[in-house]
PDB file of C-alpha atoms and ligand atoms in Angstrom:
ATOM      1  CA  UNK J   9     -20.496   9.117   7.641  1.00 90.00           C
ATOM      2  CA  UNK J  10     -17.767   8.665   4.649  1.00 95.00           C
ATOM      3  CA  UNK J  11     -15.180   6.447   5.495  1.00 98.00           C
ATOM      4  CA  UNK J  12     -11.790   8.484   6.133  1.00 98.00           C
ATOM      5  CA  UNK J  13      -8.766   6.233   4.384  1.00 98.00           C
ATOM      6  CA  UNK J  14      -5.115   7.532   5.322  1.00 98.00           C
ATOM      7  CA  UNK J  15      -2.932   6.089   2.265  1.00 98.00           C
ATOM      8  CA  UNK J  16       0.771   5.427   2.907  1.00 98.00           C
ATOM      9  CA  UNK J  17       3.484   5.783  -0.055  1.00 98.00           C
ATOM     10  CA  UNK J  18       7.360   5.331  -0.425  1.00 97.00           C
ATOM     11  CA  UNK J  19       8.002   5.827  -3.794  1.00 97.00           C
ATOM     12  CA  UNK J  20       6.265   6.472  -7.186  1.00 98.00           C
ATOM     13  CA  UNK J  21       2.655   6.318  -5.265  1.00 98.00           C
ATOM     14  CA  UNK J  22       1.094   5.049  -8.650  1.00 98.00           C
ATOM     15  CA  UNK J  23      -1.567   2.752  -6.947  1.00 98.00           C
ATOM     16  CA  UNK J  24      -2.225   5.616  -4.400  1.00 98.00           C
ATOM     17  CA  UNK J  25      -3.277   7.514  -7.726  1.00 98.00           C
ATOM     18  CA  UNK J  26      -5.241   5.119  -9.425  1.00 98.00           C
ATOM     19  CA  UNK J  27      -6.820   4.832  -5.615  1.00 98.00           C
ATOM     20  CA  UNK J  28      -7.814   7.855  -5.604  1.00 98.00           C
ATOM     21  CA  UNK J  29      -8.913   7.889  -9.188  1.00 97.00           C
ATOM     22  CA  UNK J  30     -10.736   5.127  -8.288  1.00 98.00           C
ATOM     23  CA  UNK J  31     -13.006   6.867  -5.435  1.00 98.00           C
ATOM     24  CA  UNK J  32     -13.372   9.816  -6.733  1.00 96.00           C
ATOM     25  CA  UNK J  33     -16.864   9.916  -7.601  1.00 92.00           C
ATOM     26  CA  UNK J  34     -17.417   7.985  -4.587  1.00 96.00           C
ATOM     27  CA  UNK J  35     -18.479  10.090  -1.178  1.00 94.00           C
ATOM     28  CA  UNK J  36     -18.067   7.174   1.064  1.00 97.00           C
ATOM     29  CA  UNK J  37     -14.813   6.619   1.127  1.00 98.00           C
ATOM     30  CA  UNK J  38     -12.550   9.805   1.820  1.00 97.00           C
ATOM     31  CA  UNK J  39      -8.675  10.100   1.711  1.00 98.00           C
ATOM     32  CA  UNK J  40      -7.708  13.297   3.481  1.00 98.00           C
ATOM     33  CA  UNK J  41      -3.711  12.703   3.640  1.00 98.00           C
ATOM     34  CA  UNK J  42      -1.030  10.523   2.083  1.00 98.00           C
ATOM     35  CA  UNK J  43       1.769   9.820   4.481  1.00 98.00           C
ATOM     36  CA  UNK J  44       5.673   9.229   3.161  1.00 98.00           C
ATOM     37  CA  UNK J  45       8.415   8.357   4.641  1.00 97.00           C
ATOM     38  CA  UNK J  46      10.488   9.900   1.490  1.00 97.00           C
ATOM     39  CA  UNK J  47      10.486  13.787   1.201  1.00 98.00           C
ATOM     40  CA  UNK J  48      11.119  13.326  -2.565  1.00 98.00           C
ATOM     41  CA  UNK J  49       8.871  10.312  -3.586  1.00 98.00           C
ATOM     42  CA  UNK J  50       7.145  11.221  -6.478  1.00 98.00           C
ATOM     43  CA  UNK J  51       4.080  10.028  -4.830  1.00 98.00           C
ATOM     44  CA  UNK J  52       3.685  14.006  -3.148  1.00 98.00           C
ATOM     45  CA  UNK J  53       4.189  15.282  -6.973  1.00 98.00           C
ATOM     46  CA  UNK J  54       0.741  13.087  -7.684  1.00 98.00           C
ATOM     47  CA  UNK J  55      -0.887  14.400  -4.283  1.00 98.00           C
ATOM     48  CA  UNK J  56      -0.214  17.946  -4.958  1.00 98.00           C
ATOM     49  CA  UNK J  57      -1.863  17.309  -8.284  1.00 97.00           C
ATOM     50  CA  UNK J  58      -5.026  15.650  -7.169  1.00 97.00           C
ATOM     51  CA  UNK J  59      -5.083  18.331  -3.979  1.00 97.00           C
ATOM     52  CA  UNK J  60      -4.512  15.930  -1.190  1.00 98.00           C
ATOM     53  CA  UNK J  61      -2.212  17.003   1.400  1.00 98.00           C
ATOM     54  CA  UNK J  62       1.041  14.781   1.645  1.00 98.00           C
ATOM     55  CA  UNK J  63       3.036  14.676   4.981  1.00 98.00           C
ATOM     56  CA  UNK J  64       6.704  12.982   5.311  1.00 98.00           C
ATOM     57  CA  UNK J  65       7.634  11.934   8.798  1.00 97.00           C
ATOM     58  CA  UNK J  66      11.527  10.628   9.567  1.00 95.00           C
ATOM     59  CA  UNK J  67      12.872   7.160   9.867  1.00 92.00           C
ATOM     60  CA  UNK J  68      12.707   7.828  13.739  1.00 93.00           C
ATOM     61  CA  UNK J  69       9.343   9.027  13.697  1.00 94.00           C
ATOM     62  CA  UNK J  70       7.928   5.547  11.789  1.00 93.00           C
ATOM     63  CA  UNK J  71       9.723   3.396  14.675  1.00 91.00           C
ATOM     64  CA  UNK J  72       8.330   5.541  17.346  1.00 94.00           C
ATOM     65  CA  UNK J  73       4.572   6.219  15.873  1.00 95.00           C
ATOM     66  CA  UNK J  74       3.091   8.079  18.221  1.00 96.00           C
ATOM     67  CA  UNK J  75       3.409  11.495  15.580  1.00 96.00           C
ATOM     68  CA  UNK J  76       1.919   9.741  13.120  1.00 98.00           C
ATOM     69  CA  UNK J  77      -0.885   7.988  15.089  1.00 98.00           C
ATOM     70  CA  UNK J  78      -1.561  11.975  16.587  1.00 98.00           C
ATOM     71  CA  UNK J  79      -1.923  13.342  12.991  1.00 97.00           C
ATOM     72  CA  UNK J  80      -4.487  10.687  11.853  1.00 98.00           C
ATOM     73  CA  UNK J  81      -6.454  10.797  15.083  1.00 98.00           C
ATOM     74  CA  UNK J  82      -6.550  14.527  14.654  1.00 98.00           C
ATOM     75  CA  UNK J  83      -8.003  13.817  11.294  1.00 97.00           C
ATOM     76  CA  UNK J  84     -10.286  11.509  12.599  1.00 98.00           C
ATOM     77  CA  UNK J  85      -8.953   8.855  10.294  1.00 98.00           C
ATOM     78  CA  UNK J  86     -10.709   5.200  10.036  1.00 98.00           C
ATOM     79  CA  UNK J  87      -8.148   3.162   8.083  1.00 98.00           C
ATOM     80  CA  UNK J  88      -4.930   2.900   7.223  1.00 98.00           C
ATOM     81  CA  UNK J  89      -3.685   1.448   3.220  1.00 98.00           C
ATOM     82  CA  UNK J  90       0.155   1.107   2.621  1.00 98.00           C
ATOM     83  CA  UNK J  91       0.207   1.402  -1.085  1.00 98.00           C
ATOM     84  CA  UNK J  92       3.804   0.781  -1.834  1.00 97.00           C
ATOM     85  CA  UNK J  93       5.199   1.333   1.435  1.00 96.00           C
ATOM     86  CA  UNK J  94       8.202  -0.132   2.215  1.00 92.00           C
ATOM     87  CA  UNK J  95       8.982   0.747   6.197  1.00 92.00           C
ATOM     88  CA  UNK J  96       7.591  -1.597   9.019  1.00 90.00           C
ATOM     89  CA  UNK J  97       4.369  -0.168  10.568  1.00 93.00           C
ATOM     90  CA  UNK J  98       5.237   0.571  14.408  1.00 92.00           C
ATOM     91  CA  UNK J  99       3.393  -1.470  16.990  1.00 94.00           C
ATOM     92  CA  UNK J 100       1.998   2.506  18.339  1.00 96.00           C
ATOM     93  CA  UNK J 101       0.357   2.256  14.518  1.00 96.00           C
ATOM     94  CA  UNK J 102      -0.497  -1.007  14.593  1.00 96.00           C
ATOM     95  CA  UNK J 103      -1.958  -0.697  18.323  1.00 95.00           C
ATOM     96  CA  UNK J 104      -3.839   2.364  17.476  1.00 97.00           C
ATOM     97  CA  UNK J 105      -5.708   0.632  14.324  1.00 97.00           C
ATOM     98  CA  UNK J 106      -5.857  -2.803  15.130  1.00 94.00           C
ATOM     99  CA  UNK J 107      -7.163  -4.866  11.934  1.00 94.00           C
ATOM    100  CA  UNK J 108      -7.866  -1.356   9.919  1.00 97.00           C
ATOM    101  CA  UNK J 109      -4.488  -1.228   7.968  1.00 98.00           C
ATOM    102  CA  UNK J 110      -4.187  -3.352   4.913  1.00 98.00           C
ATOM    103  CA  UNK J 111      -1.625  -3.372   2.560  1.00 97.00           C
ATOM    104  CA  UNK J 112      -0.453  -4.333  -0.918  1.00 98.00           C
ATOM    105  CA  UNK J 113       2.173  -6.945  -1.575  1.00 97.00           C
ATOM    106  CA  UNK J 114       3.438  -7.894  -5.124  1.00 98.00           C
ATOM    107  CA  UNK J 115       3.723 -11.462  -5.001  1.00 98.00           C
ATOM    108  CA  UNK J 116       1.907 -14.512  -4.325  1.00 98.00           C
ATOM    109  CA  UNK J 117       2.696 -14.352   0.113  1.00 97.00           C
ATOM    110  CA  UNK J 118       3.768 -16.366   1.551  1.00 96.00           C
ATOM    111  CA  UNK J 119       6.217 -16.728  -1.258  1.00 97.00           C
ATOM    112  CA  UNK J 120       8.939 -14.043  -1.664  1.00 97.00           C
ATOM    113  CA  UNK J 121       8.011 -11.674   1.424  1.00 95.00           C
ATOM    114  CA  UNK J 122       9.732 -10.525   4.852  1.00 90.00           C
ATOM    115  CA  UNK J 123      12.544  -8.057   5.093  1.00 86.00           C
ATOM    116  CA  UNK J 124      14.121  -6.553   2.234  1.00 89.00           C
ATOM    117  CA  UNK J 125      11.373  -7.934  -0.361  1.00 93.00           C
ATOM    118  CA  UNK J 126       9.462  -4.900  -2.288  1.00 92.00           C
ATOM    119  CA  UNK J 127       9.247  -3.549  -5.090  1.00 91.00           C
ATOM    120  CA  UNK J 128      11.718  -4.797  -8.018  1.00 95.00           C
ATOM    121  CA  UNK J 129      14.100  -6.989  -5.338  1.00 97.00           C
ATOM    122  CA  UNK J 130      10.392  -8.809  -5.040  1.00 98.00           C
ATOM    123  CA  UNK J 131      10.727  -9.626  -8.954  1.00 98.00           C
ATOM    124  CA  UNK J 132      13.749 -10.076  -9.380  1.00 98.00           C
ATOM    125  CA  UNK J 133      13.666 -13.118  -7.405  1.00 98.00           C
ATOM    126  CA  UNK J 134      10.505 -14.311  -8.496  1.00 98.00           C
ATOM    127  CA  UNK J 135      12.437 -14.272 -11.843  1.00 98.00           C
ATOM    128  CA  UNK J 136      15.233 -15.818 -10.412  1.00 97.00           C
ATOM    129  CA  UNK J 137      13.458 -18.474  -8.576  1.00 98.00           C
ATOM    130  CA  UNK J 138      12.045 -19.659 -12.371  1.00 97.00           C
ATOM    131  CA  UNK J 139       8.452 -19.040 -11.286  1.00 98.00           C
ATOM    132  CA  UNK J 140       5.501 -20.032 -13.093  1.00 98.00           C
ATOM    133  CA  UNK J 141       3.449 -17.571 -11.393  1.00 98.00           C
ATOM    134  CA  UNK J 142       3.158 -14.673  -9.704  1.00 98.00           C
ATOM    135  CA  UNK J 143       0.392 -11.819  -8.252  1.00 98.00           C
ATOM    136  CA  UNK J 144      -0.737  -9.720  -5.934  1.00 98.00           C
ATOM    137  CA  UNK J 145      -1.853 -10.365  -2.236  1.00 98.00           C
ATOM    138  CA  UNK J 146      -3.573  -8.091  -0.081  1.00 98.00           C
ATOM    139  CA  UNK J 147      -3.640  -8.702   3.150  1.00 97.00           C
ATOM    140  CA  UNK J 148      -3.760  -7.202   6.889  1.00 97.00           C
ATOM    141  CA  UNK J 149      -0.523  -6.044   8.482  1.00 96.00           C
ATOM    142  CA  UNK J 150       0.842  -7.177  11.436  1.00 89.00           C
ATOM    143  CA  UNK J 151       3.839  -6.634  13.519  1.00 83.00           C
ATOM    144  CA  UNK J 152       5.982  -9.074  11.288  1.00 81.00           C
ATOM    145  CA  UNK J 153       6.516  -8.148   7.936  1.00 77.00           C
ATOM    146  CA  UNK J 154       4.070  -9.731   5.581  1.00 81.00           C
ATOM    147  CA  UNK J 155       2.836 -12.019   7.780  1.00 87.00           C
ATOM    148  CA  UNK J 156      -0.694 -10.384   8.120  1.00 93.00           C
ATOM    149  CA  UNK J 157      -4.066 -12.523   7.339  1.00 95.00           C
ATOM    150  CA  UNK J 158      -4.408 -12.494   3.373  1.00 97.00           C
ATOM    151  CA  UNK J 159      -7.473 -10.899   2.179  1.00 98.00           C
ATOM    152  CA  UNK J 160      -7.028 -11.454  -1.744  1.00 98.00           C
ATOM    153  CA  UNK J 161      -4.752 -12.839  -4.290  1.00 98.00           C
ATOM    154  CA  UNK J 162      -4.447 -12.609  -8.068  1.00 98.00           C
ATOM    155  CA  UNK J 163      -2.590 -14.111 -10.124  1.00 98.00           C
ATOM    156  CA  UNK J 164      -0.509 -13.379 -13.710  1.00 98.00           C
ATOM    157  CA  UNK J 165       2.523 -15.835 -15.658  1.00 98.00           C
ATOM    158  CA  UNK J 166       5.089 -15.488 -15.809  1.00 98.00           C
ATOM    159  CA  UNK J 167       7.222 -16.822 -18.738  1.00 98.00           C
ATOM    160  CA  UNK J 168      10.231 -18.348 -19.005  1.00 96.00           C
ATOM    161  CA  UNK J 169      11.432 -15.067 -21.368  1.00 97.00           C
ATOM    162  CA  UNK J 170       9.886 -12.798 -18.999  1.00 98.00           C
ATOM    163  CA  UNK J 171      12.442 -10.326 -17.319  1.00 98.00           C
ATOM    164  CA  UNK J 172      11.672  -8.937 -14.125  1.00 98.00           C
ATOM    165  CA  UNK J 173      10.767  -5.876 -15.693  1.00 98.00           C
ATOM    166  CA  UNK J 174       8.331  -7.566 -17.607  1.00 98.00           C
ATOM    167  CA  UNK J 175       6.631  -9.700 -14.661  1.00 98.00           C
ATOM    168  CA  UNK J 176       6.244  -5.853 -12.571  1.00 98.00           C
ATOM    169  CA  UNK J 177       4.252  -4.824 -15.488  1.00 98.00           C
ATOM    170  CA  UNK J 178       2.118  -7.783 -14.735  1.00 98.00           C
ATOM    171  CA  UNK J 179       1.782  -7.694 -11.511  1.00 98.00           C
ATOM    172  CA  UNK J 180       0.809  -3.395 -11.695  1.00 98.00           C
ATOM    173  CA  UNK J 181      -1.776  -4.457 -14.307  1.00 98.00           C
ATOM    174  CA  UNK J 182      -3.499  -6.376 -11.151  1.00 98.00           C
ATOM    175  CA  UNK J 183      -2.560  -3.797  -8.151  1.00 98.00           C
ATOM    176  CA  UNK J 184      -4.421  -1.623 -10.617  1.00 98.00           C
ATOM    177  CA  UNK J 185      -7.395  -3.324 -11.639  1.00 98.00           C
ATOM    178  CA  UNK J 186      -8.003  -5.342  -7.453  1.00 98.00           C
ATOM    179  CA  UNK J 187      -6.563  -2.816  -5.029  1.00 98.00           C
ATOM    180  CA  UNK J 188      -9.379  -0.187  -4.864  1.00 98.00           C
ATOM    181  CA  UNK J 189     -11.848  -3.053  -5.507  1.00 98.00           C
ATOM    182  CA  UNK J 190     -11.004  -4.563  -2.383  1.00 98.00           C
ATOM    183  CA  UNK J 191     -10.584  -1.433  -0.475  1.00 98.00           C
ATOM    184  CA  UNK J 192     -14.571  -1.176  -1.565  1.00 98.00           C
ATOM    185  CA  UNK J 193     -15.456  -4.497  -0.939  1.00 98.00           C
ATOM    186  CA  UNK J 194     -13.859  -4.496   2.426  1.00 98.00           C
ATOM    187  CA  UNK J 195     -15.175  -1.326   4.256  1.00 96.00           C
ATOM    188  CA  UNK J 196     -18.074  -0.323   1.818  1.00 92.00           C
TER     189      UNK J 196
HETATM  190  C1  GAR U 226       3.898  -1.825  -5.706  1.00 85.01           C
HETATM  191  O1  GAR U 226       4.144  -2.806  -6.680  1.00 85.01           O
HETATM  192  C2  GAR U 226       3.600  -2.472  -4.363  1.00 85.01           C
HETATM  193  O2  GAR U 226       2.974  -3.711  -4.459  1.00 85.01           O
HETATM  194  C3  GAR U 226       5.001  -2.627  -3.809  1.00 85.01           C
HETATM  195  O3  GAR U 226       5.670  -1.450  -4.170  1.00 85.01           O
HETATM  196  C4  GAR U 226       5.172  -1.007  -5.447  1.00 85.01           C
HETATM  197  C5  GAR U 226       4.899   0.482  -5.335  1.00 85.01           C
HETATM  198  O4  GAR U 226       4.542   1.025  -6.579  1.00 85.01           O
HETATM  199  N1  GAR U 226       4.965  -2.846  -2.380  1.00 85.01           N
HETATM  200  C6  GAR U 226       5.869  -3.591  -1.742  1.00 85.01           C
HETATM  201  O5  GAR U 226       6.817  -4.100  -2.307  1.00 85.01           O
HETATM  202  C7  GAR U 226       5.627  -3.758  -0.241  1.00 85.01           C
HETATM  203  N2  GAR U 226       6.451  -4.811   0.286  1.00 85.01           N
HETATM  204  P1  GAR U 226       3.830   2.440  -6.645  1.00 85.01           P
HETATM  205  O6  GAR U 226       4.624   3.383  -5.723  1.00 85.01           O
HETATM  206  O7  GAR U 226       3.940   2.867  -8.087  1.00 85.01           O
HETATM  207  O8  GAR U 226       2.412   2.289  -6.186  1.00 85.01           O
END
């Protein structure tokens, strides 16, 4: 039985591509639906174009769950990867899959997590802070931001020159390369 992998996207849903790139040659793992809390992320622009059906529920819906957790047990989903997604999971979600929801974090947790840290507000203060160093952690998601059990870390520099424009570069190069590697090495 292929393993059936719900991804979840906010924004640009580039590591839910490469993802899916990723396992495409792969039977065992299976993504039937990408889930959005934005009606126009770009990340349902990439779905339609790699035929994967792409849902958006509200801001009220994600703090309630029970919608969401009825789609994916309709769809008989297994697991659940937040791939850029920048909402907390409701405890419904988090209930209904306990330890079978990972997600991506870019930074080195538990530096620069917690409320209001993704995406470029996460390297912007890693530049700020005059880091030496910064990555990727993957790790399971709990009812606290962040705070999950950490499953892998990479690492990149950062230079004192680099802007944080420059360090998110980094830090994709290593979402890129890791993320579907440990999706693999986890439930393969
Ligand atoms: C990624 O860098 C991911 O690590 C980050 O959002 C970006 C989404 O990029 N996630 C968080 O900040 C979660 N706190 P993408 O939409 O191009 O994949």
């Amino acid at each position: 039985m292929p393993l059936k992998i719900a991804l979840f996207a906010s924004g640009s849903g580039s590591n839910a591509e490469n993802i899916l790139q990723y396992f495409s040659q792969n039977d065992k793992f299976i993504f039937p639906l990408i889930i959005s809390n934005k009606a126009n992320a770009f990340v349902h622009e990439r779905a339609r174009k790699l035929n994967v059906p792409s849902y958006t529920f509200s801001r009220e819906d994600f703090s309630d769950g029970e919608a969401i957790v009825r789609l994916l047990k309709q769809q008989q989903i297994d697991c659940i990867v937040l791939a850029g997604f920048l909402l907390k999971v409701p405890l419904a979600l988090i209930n209904a899959y306990p330890n079978k929801i990972i997600n991506i974090h870019p930074a080195l947790l538990p530096k620069f997590g917690g409320k209001g840290m993704y995406g470029h507000h996460v390297h912007d203060a890693v530049a700020a802070a005059g880091e030496t160093e910064s990555g990727i952690t993957i790790h399971y998601v709990n009812s606290n931001y962040d705070e999950g059990s950490i499953i892998f870390q990479a690492k990149c520099p950062v230079l004192p020159t680099d802007t944080p424009d420059m360090i998110a570069e980094k830090v994709h190069a290593l979402e890129y390369e890791y993320f579907p590697k440990v999706i693999e090495d986890l439930w393969g």
